[in-house]
Amino acid sequence: MRRFSPVWLLLALALAGCGQQEKTEPAAESAAEDAGAGATGMPVGQLPKDVMPQHYDIRLTMNPDDKSFSGHVEIDIELTRPRDVIWLHGWELRVDEAAIALADGSTLSATWEQVNDAGLVKLSLPETVEPQNATLVFDYTADYFSGLDGAYRVETGGEWYVFTQFEPAHARRVFPGFDEPAFKTPYSLQFTIPEADRMVTTTPVTDTKMLDNGMQRLTFAETKPLPTYLIAFAIGPLDIVEADPIPPNDVRDRPVPLRGVAVKGKGEQMAYALEHTGELVAIMEEYFRIPYPFRKIDIIAVPDFSGGAMENVGAITFRDVYLLIPDPENAPTWQLHAYIEVMAHELAHQWFGNLVTMPWWDDIWLNEASATWMEAKTVEIWDAEHPTEQGIAGTIQRAMSADSLANARQIRQPIRSTHDIENAFDGITYSKGGSVLLMFEKYLGEDVYRDAIQYHLDRFAFGNADVFDFLESLEHVSGKDIAPAFRSFLFQPGIPLVDVAVNCDDGARVTLSQSRYLPLGSTADANKEWDLPVCLKYGTEGGVQEQCVMLDEKQASFDLAAQSCPAWVMPNAGGVGYYHWTLDGAGYAKLLQAADKLDMLELLAVERSINAGFAAGRLDTAEALAALAPLADSEHFEVAEAPMSIVTTAKRYLVDDALKDEVTAYARELYGDYSLAAEFTPGKAPEDATERDHHVNVAWFLAEIGNVEDLRAAAAEAGRKLVGFGGDGEVHLDAVSPDYMSLALNMAVQESGADFFEHLVTLFKTTDNPLLRRTVLGALGGATEPALTSRIQALLLDPALKRNELPRLLYSWAYTPENRVDAWNWLREHYDQVVGLMAPDHASGLPSMAGGFCSRERAEEVQAFFAERITELPGGPRNLAKAVEGITLCAAMKEAQADSANAFFGSE
């Protein structure tokens, strides 16, 4: 599942943050410490394994116009010991009949009791049943869920639809079952739906029967063995677009049917997505040397969806903005990039997660990290011009931002509660997990790592595998004892910090010393260490060389292979090592002088370490900017943005009000050669997509931090033309370069007054274009006129907002510096209303809305407000701890760096 999409990440203040580890192997944690505690003892965590599902027969009657549905479910099970109680899952199902059909043909009635709010069910039998094969039978009704999980209804265009989201534990809202990933079984699915509606699910339809009551009964092919969370369906007046099947290749000997699914009237907008999906499948098949494992691929554009996308077998669901691209030639670059990256991620799951599934949620990292890693590899093969390095660097940066906190969790976190499951879908799982895989792929070599992945997937096809199985596969193929190093990253949080010292008194000797990286104000334990693969790149008279070592001690020294004093040393060759590093002042100077010898990922690793040094207090403002400012002229566009973060931090948090104009002037000087005002006109922006992305980022920086008036004015005028304000009142998407749409509307809101704001509100309420709705909401939240505060507040509670749209407006408002206090005060007054309107996993992240604060007093205030409230939301307590720690770390950084910032900008 893609919860952290490249275009929907919330803007948050992320301060870099952070070992001696026990070198004993951690036990394989199981959350079910008492899973089989007696025949009638309630299981803790996982269900007991003495009742194993073998097959599901699910028959559902669903009408999207109704508020409830009914079901008949039969589950074939194997009992491996005598039982008079069977534990399973069902969440707020109104069970009319429950029974168990035994092998001798007899049937026993059973008593259904939901025993907790996580959907654990106690099925009591009237007598003890001996070990045998049997069938559980249920008849029930249930309401569609009011959030964005389970089976839920969406109204759009005056029509009702039903969509699903079962991961991680919401299939139990729709049918009784054993709702855990270890239980992989085949499913037979049958649906009775309105005659006028259409539907898709995991497998193709095999039979359609029209009934006398205006309904139709659809029967679908039996599935492969799957866990409950990978079943999905969509029902309603859907557009279903048949694409050309994905043709056979040298790995697969059959075509794969491919279709696009959207709400009524939107199907034609899926042409771009359908055109390229098969290309990605073929790339992955070639890499894995395993055919696509399932019968078909339907890609479904969902108009109200909690995450970014979900890898359901045969019916992959997406937030609609990723698939509905009516005019690819005039779509913003980020939307095209988002489609290809998110699609690659979800398709990678068809092998990592769907073909081979983790037994329990503590190994969800293996699914998501592998999909993150494979996403980058696939996209790079698909389009060599795609900014893959930028994506990799962003993944590493997001991981380190989260991992710098004392409240950071380890990659393979024990799962003992619903909170733990929800928290498992975070930046540590996706970004740190993916970054660690990248690092070990480089250490083992790409060919060896690829062979190991192929061996692992083939070894556990259509089954389950945990982290220890995965490490066995790596060691078996590589012949290297890699597991201890891997475990040192999986079973503890934090970022290694490597201090690098070069001694040339006699030859060339390098000393590496490791500790846990800690930002200013951190309370984390610094006494940790890793088995860390460190790769150095260095310059000699003979050219550039690389050398890798395994740092498995607190400190180690070794001779460079060149045996001559290097002209410079880059301590993270390739830029994918998951660690910060330091050099002495002379070492940094030599390295920066050799910047032309470094590739983009290496330069971004230099940037990360400089920013980390600033956040840790090892570098003051002058030292950090002296190192970063020259990078603004880099030919690598992402590297050229290196100074932006510290300059933005200085203006918003560090310097006195009297010096903010000096920061503004400095921002302009950094990028003074850019003339961007003309680029809002279509055809004037750079043709190269990567350069265009860079220009957009610089334009945002100069408009917001540099306050460049002609740029702001040009942007505002373009925004007004875009929506026909002062003209015909119609939307003219061709009036603005697509990549500049968001900035144009943001500046127009800030420069045009209340009438323009109301014009945008009206547009938002009347358009069904997901890209335009998203862009408009982001702009409305950035309105800075105090008189518009009440309008933003009213819109936040307006039923015109879909559940997945409310967070975008709320966070856009809260992260605009001028609005931060108003947004926080309003949230405290309307908290219950907001939580009621949001999806639970969105509501549990509300503490991050205060992430723009930077004082200890505000940290205490946030803690006090959320302390009891957040416990009601899945994953909430850890989200609160991270938010409060982030505010506290910002305050510590401000206390330590404010003087140096004032001194630096005061001397400008």
Short mmCIF file of C-alpha atoms in Angstrom, two decimals, residues 226-673:
data_model
loop_
_atom_site.label_atom_id
_atom_site.label_comp_id
_atom_site.label_asym_id
_atom_site.label_seq_id
_atom_site.Cartn_x
_atom_site.Cartn_y
_atom_site.Cartn_z
CA LEU A 226 -4.70 -15.06 -0.44
CA PRO A 227 -4.94 -13.37 2.94
CA THR A 228 -8.18 -11.54 3.67
CA TYR A 229 -6.64 -8.08 3.33
CA LEU A 230 -5.94 -8.50 -0.41
CA ILE A 231 -9.57 -9.06 -1.45
CA ALA A 232 -11.28 -5.97 -2.91
CA PHE A 233 -14.29 -4.93 -4.95
CA ALA A 234 -15.99 -1.89 -6.46
CA ILE A 235 -19.72 -1.62 -7.25
CA GLY A 236 -21.80 1.08 -8.94
CA PRO A 237 -22.49 2.67 -12.34
CA LEU A 238 -18.82 2.24 -13.18
CA ASP A 239 -17.00 2.98 -16.39
CA ILE A 240 -14.95 -0.14 -17.16
CA VAL A 241 -12.45 0.43 -19.96
CA GLU A 242 -11.03 -2.62 -21.72
CA ALA A 243 -7.40 -2.08 -22.64
CA ASP A 244 -5.30 -4.29 -24.86
CA PRO A 245 -4.15 -7.30 -22.82
CA ILE A 246 -0.55 -7.26 -21.65
CA PRO A 247 1.10 -9.49 -24.26
CA PRO A 248 3.06 -12.66 -23.46
CA ASN A 249 6.84 -12.45 -23.18
CA ASP A 250 9.78 -14.76 -22.55
CA VAL A 251 8.73 -15.09 -18.88
CA ARG A 252 4.94 -15.37 -19.27
CA ASP A 253 3.22 -17.49 -21.92
CA ARG A 254 -0.27 -15.99 -21.62
CA PRO A 255 -1.75 -12.51 -22.03
CA VAL A 256 -2.93 -10.65 -18.92
CA PRO A 257 -6.30 -8.84 -19.21
CA LEU A 258 -6.02 -5.17 -18.25
CA ARG A 259 -8.88 -2.77 -17.52
CA GLY A 260 -9.37 0.70 -16.11
CA VAL A 261 -12.25 1.33 -13.69
CA ALA A 262 -13.62 4.75 -12.79
CA VAL A 263 -16.86 6.39 -11.74
CA LYS A 264 -19.43 7.20 -14.38
CA GLY A 265 -18.12 9.48 -17.10
CA LYS A 266 -14.44 9.27 -16.08
CA GLY A 267 -13.30 6.13 -17.90
CA GLU A 268 -11.80 7.91 -20.88
CA GLN A 269 -9.42 9.77 -18.57
CA MET A 270 -7.58 6.51 -17.80
CA ALA A 271 -5.95 6.13 -21.21
CA TYR A 272 -2.51 7.30 -20.06
CA ALA A 273 -2.47 4.96 -17.06
CA LEU A 274 -3.61 1.99 -19.15
CA GLU A 275 -1.03 2.74 -21.83
CA HIS A 276 1.93 2.35 -19.47
CA THR A 277 0.84 -0.17 -16.82
CA GLY A 278 1.68 -3.19 -18.95
CA GLU A 279 5.17 -1.81 -19.61
CA LEU A 280 5.88 -1.80 -15.87
CA VAL A 281 4.57 -5.34 -15.46
CA ALA A 282 6.93 -6.57 -18.18
CA ILE A 283 9.93 -4.88 -16.53
CA MET A 284 9.18 -6.58 -13.22
CA GLU A 285 8.64 -9.96 -14.83
CA GLU A 286 12.03 -9.66 -16.48
CA TYR A 287 13.66 -8.70 -13.18
CA PHE A 288 12.00 -11.37 -11.03
CA ARG A 289 11.91 -14.01 -13.80
CA ILE A 290 8.49 -14.94 -12.40
CA PRO A 291 5.31 -14.33 -14.42
CA TYR A 292 2.69 -11.95 -13.07
CA PRO A 293 1.06 -14.34 -10.58
CA PHE A 294 -2.66 -13.60 -11.00
CA ARG A 295 -5.50 -13.75 -13.55
CA LYS A 296 -6.02 -10.08 -14.45
CA ILE A 297 -5.25 -6.47 -13.56
CA ASP A 298 -7.97 -3.91 -12.94
CA ILE A 299 -6.76 -0.45 -11.91
CA ILE A 300 -9.48 1.46 -10.07
CA ALA A 301 -9.69 5.24 -9.63
CA VAL A 302 -11.45 5.83 -6.29
CA PRO A 303 -12.87 9.33 -5.70
CA ASP A 304 -12.54 9.17 -1.89
CA PHE A 305 -9.65 7.03 -0.67
CA SER A 306 -7.61 7.05 2.50
CA GLY A 307 -4.15 6.20 1.24
CA GLY A 308 -2.31 6.67 -2.00
CA ALA A 309 -3.08 3.23 -3.43
CA MET A 310 -3.61 -0.40 -2.39
CA GLU A 311 -2.19 -3.51 -4.02
CA ASN A 312 -5.33 -5.69 -3.88
CA VAL A 313 -4.97 -8.74 -6.11
CA GLY A 314 -6.66 -8.19 -9.45
CA ALA A 315 -8.32 -4.94 -8.33
CA ILE A 316 -5.68 -2.35 -7.45
CA THR A 317 -7.23 0.80 -5.98
CA PHE A 318 -5.79 4.31 -6.32
CA ARG A 319 -6.58 7.81 -5.23
CA ASP A 320 -8.21 9.05 -8.41
CA VAL A 321 -5.77 11.91 -9.07
CA TYR A 322 -3.07 9.33 -9.90
CA LEU A 323 -5.08 7.63 -12.66
CA LEU A 324 -7.39 10.28 -14.10
CA ILE A 325 -5.17 12.22 -16.49
CA PRO A 326 -7.42 13.67 -19.21
CA ASP A 327 -4.64 15.49 -21.08
CA PRO A 328 -1.16 14.06 -20.47
CA GLU A 329 0.45 16.70 -22.68
CA ASN A 330 -0.79 19.41 -20.33
CA ALA A 331 -0.67 17.55 -17.03
CA PRO A 332 1.72 18.77 -14.34
CA THR A 333 4.94 16.80 -14.21
CA TRP A 334 4.35 15.76 -10.62
CA GLN A 335 1.09 14.04 -11.59
CA LEU A 336 2.73 12.00 -14.35
CA HIS A 337 5.61 11.12 -12.03
CA ALA A 338 3.18 10.24 -9.27
CA TYR A 339 1.24 7.87 -11.53
CA ILE A 340 4.32 5.97 -12.64
CA GLU A 341 5.89 5.78 -9.17
CA VAL A 342 2.73 4.75 -7.34
CA MET A 343 1.80 2.25 -10.04
CA ALA A 344 5.29 0.73 -9.91
CA HIS A 345 5.00 0.46 -6.12
CA GLU A 346 1.65 -1.34 -6.24
CA LEU A 347 2.71 -3.67 -9.04
CA ALA A 348 5.86 -4.59 -7.11
CA HIS A 349 3.54 -5.75 -4.33
CA GLN A 350 2.08 -8.38 -6.63
CA TRP A 351 5.31 -10.27 -5.96
CA PHE A 352 6.36 -8.72 -2.61
CA GLY A 353 3.30 -9.17 -0.42
CA ASN A 354 0.78 -10.88 -2.68
CA LEU A 355 2.75 -13.80 -4.09
CA VAL A 356 4.83 -14.03 -0.89
CA THR A 357 3.10 -12.65 2.20
CA MET A 358 4.45 -11.86 5.65
CA PRO A 359 2.98 -14.07 8.41
CA TRP A 360 2.28 -11.13 10.73
CA TRP A 361 2.32 -7.35 10.64
CA ASP A 362 5.76 -7.06 12.24
CA ASP A 363 7.13 -7.88 8.79
CA ILE A 364 4.99 -5.44 6.82
CA TRP A 365 8.26 -3.53 6.40
CA LEU A 366 9.47 -6.34 4.10
CA ASN A 367 6.48 -5.80 1.80
CA GLU A 368 6.58 -2.01 1.79
CA ALA A 369 10.35 -1.54 1.84
CA SER A 370 10.76 -3.99 -1.03
CA ALA A 371 8.03 -2.25 -3.03
CA THR A 372 9.71 1.11 -2.37
CA TRP A 373 13.06 -0.30 -3.52
CA MET A 374 11.59 -2.02 -6.58
CA GLU A 375 9.59 1.08 -7.50
CA ALA A 376 12.80 3.06 -8.00
CA LYS A 377 14.48 0.29 -9.96
CA THR A 378 11.49 -0.23 -12.25
CA VAL A 379 10.97 3.45 -13.01
CA GLU A 380 14.66 3.88 -13.81
CA ILE A 381 14.45 1.07 -16.36
CA TRP A 382 11.17 2.40 -17.76
CA ASP A 383 12.52 5.91 -18.30
CA ALA A 384 16.21 6.69 -17.94
CA GLU A 385 15.31 10.40 -17.92
CA HIS A 386 13.00 10.04 -14.92
CA PRO A 387 14.57 11.68 -11.83
CA THR A 388 15.11 8.38 -10.04
CA GLU A 389 18.05 9.67 -8.01
CA GLN A 390 15.86 12.46 -6.73
CA GLY A 391 13.32 9.88 -5.56
CA ILE A 392 15.98 7.75 -3.88
CA ALA A 393 17.45 10.75 -2.13
CA GLY A 394 14.01 11.81 -1.00
CA THR A 395 13.37 8.33 0.39
CA ILE A 396 16.59 8.43 2.42
CA GLN A 397 15.90 11.96 3.65
CA ARG A 398 12.36 11.10 4.77
CA ALA A 399 13.69 8.04 6.57
CA MET A 400 16.35 9.99 8.41
CA SER A 401 13.92 12.75 9.36
CA ALA A 402 11.70 10.18 11.08
CA ASP A 403 14.58 8.10 12.43
CA SER A 404 16.30 11.01 14.16
CA LEU A 405 13.65 11.08 16.89
CA ALA A 406 14.03 9.39 20.24
CA ASN A 407 10.47 8.15 19.62
CA ALA A 408 11.46 6.51 16.35
CA ARG A 409 10.60 2.84 16.22
CA GLN A 410 12.73 0.05 14.81
CA ILE A 411 12.02 -1.25 11.31
CA ARG A 412 10.75 -4.63 12.49
CA GLN A 413 8.59 -3.51 15.34
CA PRO A 414 6.76 -6.02 17.57
CA ILE A 415 3.01 -5.79 16.91
CA ARG A 416 0.90 -6.19 20.01
CA SER A 417 -2.04 -3.83 19.45
CA THR A 418 -4.12 -2.01 16.87
CA HIS A 419 -1.95 1.06 17.57
CA ASP A 420 1.14 -0.95 16.61
CA ILE A 421 -0.42 -2.10 13.33
CA GLU A 422 -1.37 1.42 12.31
CA ASN A 423 2.05 2.80 13.27
CA ALA A 424 3.71 0.15 11.12
CA PHE A 425 2.59 2.06 8.00
CA ASP A 426 4.96 4.97 8.40
CA GLY A 427 8.17 6.45 7.09
CA ILE A 428 10.29 3.94 8.98
CA THR A 429 8.63 1.02 7.20
CA TYR A 430 8.59 2.55 3.74
CA SER A 431 11.52 4.93 3.60
CA LYS A 432 14.02 3.55 6.11
CA GLY A 433 13.22 0.00 5.06
CA GLY A 434 13.72 0.88 1.40
CA SER A 435 16.92 2.81 2.17
CA VAL A 436 18.41 -0.13 4.08
CA LEU A 437 17.61 -2.48 1.19
CA LEU A 438 19.36 -0.08 -1.20
CA MET A 439 22.43 -0.02 1.03
CA PHE A 440 22.71 -3.79 1.26
CA GLU A 441 22.04 -4.21 -2.45
CA LYS A 442 25.08 -1.99 -3.10
CA TYR A 443 27.16 -3.93 -0.58
CA LEU A 444 26.27 -7.37 -1.99
CA GLY A 445 26.23 -6.24 -5.61
CA GLU A 446 23.18 -5.77 -7.82
CA ASP A 447 23.46 -9.13 -9.60
CA VAL A 448 23.85 -11.10 -6.38
CA TYR A 449 20.97 -9.27 -4.76
CA ARG A 450 18.75 -9.89 -7.78
CA ASP A 451 19.55 -13.62 -7.74
CA ALA A 452 18.69 -13.73 -4.03
CA ILE A 453 15.34 -12.00 -4.58
CA GLN A 454 14.43 -14.42 -7.37
CA TYR A 455 15.37 -17.37 -5.17
CA HIS A 456 13.35 -16.03 -2.25
CA LEU A 457 10.17 -15.34 -4.22
CA ASP A 458 10.30 -18.72 -5.93
CA ARG A 459 11.00 -20.46 -2.62
CA PHE A 460 7.90 -19.07 -0.89
CA ALA A 461 5.51 -18.56 -3.83
CA PHE A 462 1.84 -18.40 -2.70
CA GLY A 463 2.99 -18.84 0.88
CA ASN A 464 4.28 -16.83 3.80
CA ALA A 465 7.82 -15.77 4.71
CA ASP A 466 9.23 -13.67 7.53
CA VAL A 467 12.41 -11.67 7.94
CA PHE A 468 14.45 -14.68 8.96
CA ASP A 469 13.41 -16.53 5.80
CA PHE A 470 14.44 -13.46 3.82
CA LEU A 471 17.86 -13.27 5.46
CA GLU A 472 18.38 -17.00 4.86
CA SER A 473 17.70 -16.41 1.17
CA LEU A 474 20.23 -13.55 1.02
CA GLU A 475 22.92 -15.57 2.76
CA HIS A 476 22.22 -18.72 0.72
CA VAL A 477 22.71 -16.94 -2.59
CA SER A 478 25.42 -14.44 -1.63
CA GLY A 479 27.49 -16.83 0.47
CA LYS A 480 28.06 -13.95 2.90
CA ASP A 481 27.23 -13.74 6.58
CA ILE A 482 25.05 -10.69 6.01
CA ALA A 483 22.34 -11.39 8.59
CA PRO A 484 24.10 -9.82 11.61
CA ALA A 485 24.54 -6.53 9.80
CA PHE A 486 20.98 -6.56 8.51
CA ARG A 487 19.62 -7.34 11.98
CA SER A 488 21.51 -4.41 13.46
CA PHE A 489 19.36 -2.12 11.31
CA LEU A 490 16.10 -4.03 11.72
CA PHE A 491 15.99 -4.40 15.48
CA GLN A 492 16.95 -0.96 16.74
CA PRO A 493 16.02 2.59 15.80
CA GLY A 494 18.36 5.42 14.96
CA ILE A 495 20.85 6.62 12.38
CA PRO A 496 24.53 5.70 12.57
CA LEU A 497 27.00 8.58 12.63
CA VAL A 498 30.46 7.80 11.25
CA ASP A 499 33.33 10.13 12.09
CA VAL A 500 35.98 9.76 9.40
CA ALA A 501 39.63 10.63 10.04
CA VAL A 502 42.38 10.29 7.41
CA ASN A 503 46.00 9.95 8.52
CA CYS A 504 48.72 10.30 5.88
CA ASP A 505 51.79 10.24 8.16
CA ASP A 506 52.73 6.82 6.79
CA GLY A 507 50.80 5.82 3.70
CA ALA A 508 47.05 6.40 3.94
CA ARG A 509 45.11 5.10 6.91
CA VAL A 510 41.46 5.79 7.65
CA THR A 511 39.86 5.55 11.08
CA LEU A 512 36.09 5.17 11.33
CA SER A 513 34.29 5.77 14.62
CA GLN A 514 30.56 5.15 14.97
CA SER A 515 27.89 6.39 17.35
CA ARG A 516 24.20 7.20 17.15
CA TYR A 517 23.42 10.49 15.50
CA LEU A 518 21.58 12.82 17.88
CA PRO A 519 20.12 16.25 17.04
CA LEU A 520 20.25 19.10 19.52
CA GLY A 521 17.89 18.49 22.42
CA SER A 522 17.53 14.75 21.83
CA THR A 523 17.02 12.48 24.82
CA ALA A 524 17.74 9.32 22.83
CA ASP A 525 20.28 6.75 23.96
CA ALA A 526 23.54 7.46 22.12
CA ASN A 527 25.11 4.18 23.23
CA LYS A 528 24.31 2.13 20.13
CA GLU A 529 26.27 0.68 17.27
CA TRP A 530 25.67 -1.20 14.05
CA ASP A 531 27.33 -3.66 11.74
CA LEU A 532 27.62 -1.01 9.09
CA PRO A 533 28.77 -1.40 5.48
CA VAL A 534 30.77 1.77 4.78
CA CYS A 535 31.90 2.49 1.25
CA LEU A 536 34.49 5.24 0.66
CA LYS A 537 35.22 7.00 -2.60
CA TYR A 538 38.49 8.90 -2.85
CA GLY A 539 40.74 10.65 -5.30
CA THR A 540 44.33 9.61 -6.04
CA GLU A 541 46.90 10.42 -8.65
CA GLY A 542 45.69 7.41 -10.60
CA GLY A 543 42.04 8.50 -10.57
CA VAL A 544 39.03 7.75 -8.39
CA GLN A 545 38.78 4.58 -6.33
CA GLU A 546 36.16 2.93 -4.10
CA GLN A 547 36.67 0.72 -1.06
CA CYS A 548 34.04 -0.90 1.19
CA VAL A 549 34.47 -2.22 4.73
CA MET A 550 32.13 -3.66 7.34
CA LEU A 551 32.36 -1.48 10.43
CA ASP A 552 31.34 -3.95 13.15
CA GLU A 553 33.07 -2.26 16.06
CA LYS A 554 32.87 1.08 17.80
CA GLN A 555 36.08 2.12 16.01
CA ALA A 556 38.21 0.54 13.31
CA SER A 557 41.20 1.58 11.21
CA PHE A 558 42.30 0.29 7.83
CA ASP A 559 44.70 1.17 5.04
CA LEU A 560 43.43 2.52 1.77
CA ALA A 561 44.14 0.22 -1.16
CA ALA A 562 45.78 3.09 -3.03
CA GLN A 563 48.42 3.41 -0.26
CA SER A 564 48.86 7.09 -1.09
CA CYS A 565 47.33 10.09 0.59
CA PRO A 566 43.97 10.80 -1.06
CA ALA A 567 43.28 14.25 -2.45
CA TRP A 568 39.78 13.96 -1.02
CA VAL A 569 37.50 11.38 0.60
CA MET A 570 33.76 10.89 0.15
CA PRO A 571 32.60 8.71 3.07
CA ASN A 572 29.42 7.48 1.36
CA ALA A 573 30.26 6.21 -2.12
CA GLY A 574 27.12 5.97 -4.21
CA GLY A 575 25.22 8.07 -1.68
CA VAL A 576 22.95 5.21 -0.56
CA GLY A 577 24.64 4.27 2.72
CA TYR A 578 22.16 4.72 5.57
CA TYR A 579 24.33 6.81 7.86
CA HIS A 580 25.46 10.36 8.49
CA TRP A 581 29.17 11.10 8.45
CA THR A 582 31.60 13.83 9.37
CA LEU A 583 35.00 14.99 8.22
CA ASP A 584 37.23 17.63 9.74
CA GLY A 585 37.14 21.13 8.26
CA ALA A 586 39.94 20.47 5.81
CA GLY A 587 38.29 17.22 4.74
CA TYR A 588 35.01 18.99 3.93
CA ALA A 589 36.85 21.72 2.01
CA LYS A 590 38.74 19.20 -0.13
CA LEU A 591 35.58 17.21 -0.79
CA LEU A 592 33.58 20.24 -1.88
CA GLN A 593 36.40 21.30 -4.19
CA ALA A 594 36.08 17.88 -5.83
CA ALA A 595 32.31 18.16 -6.27
CA ASP A 596 32.66 17.49 -10.00
CA LYS A 597 33.92 13.99 -9.13
CA LEU A 598 30.71 13.15 -7.25
CA ASP A 599 27.43 12.01 -8.74
CA MET A 600 24.06 13.41 -7.76
CA LEU A 601 23.30 10.91 -4.98
CA GLU A 602 26.73 11.51 -3.46
CA LEU A 603 26.29 15.27 -3.53
CA LEU A 604 22.91 14.88 -1.86
CA ALA A 605 24.57 12.73 0.80
CA VAL A 606 27.01 15.60 1.36
CA GLU A 607 24.04 17.95 1.75
CA ARG A 608 22.36 15.58 4.23
CA SER A 609 25.45 15.39 6.40
CA ILE A 610 25.89 19.17 6.43
CA ASN A 611 22.25 19.69 7.40
CA ALA A 612 22.58 16.97 10.02
CA GLY A 613 25.67 18.68 11.41
CA PHE A 614 23.70 21.91 11.68
CA ALA A 615 20.78 20.19 13.45
CA ALA A 616 23.21 18.50 15.84
CA GLY A 617 25.06 21.73 16.63
CA ARG A 618 28.32 20.57 15.07
CA LEU A 619 28.08 23.38 12.49
CA ASP A 620 26.74 26.87 13.09
CA THR A 621 24.74 28.86 10.54
CA ALA A 622 27.76 30.47 8.89
CA GLU A 623 29.61 27.16 8.57
CA ALA A 624 26.59 25.31 7.21
CA LEU A 625 25.70 27.95 4.63
CA ALA A 626 29.32 28.38 3.61
CA ALA A 627 29.30 24.70 2.69
CA LEU A 628 25.84 24.64 1.12
CA ALA A 629 25.67 27.95 -0.76
CA PRO A 630 28.14 26.92 -3.52
CA LEU A 631 25.90 23.95 -4.28
CA ALA A 632 23.20 26.37 -5.49
CA ASP A 633 25.17 26.52 -8.76
CA SER A 634 25.27 22.74 -9.18
CA GLU A 635 24.41 21.28 -12.56
CA HIS A 636 22.36 18.71 -10.66
CA PHE A 637 19.04 20.44 -10.08
CA GLU A 638 18.15 18.66 -6.85
CA VAL A 639 21.58 19.47 -5.43
CA ALA A 640 21.15 23.13 -6.39
CA GLU A 641 18.26 23.31 -3.90
CA ALA A 642 20.55 22.36 -1.00
CA PRO A 643 20.66 25.74 0.77
CA MET A 644 16.87 26.20 0.80
CA SER A 645 16.15 24.26 3.98
CA ILE A 646 18.44 26.18 6.33
CA VAL A 647 17.53 29.54 4.80
CA THR A 648 13.83 28.77 5.27
CA THR A 649 14.45 27.65 8.85
CA ALA A 650 16.42 30.81 9.54
CA LYS A 651 13.64 33.08 8.31
CA ARG A 652 10.82 31.27 10.05
CA TYR A 653 12.44 30.38 13.35
CA LEU A 654 15.95 31.70 13.97
CA VAL A 655 16.48 35.35 13.13
CA ASP A 656 14.97 38.35 14.87
CA ASP A 657 12.17 40.15 13.04
CA ALA A 658 14.53 43.01 12.23
CA LEU A 659 16.71 40.65 10.18
CA LYS A 660 14.04 38.82 8.18
CA ASP A 661 14.56 41.20 5.27
CA GLU A 662 18.24 40.19 5.25
CA VAL A 663 17.24 36.54 4.93
CA THR A 664 14.91 37.51 2.11
CA ALA A 665 17.75 39.29 0.34
CA TYR A 666 20.06 36.32 0.83
CA ALA A 667 17.45 34.01 -0.70
CA ARG A 668 17.28 36.24 -3.76
CA GLU A 669 21.06 36.33 -4.09
CA LEU A 670 21.28 32.54 -4.06
CA TYR A 671 19.05 32.23 -7.12
CA GLY A 672 19.40 35.68 -8.63
CA ASP A 673 20.11 34.37 -12.11
#
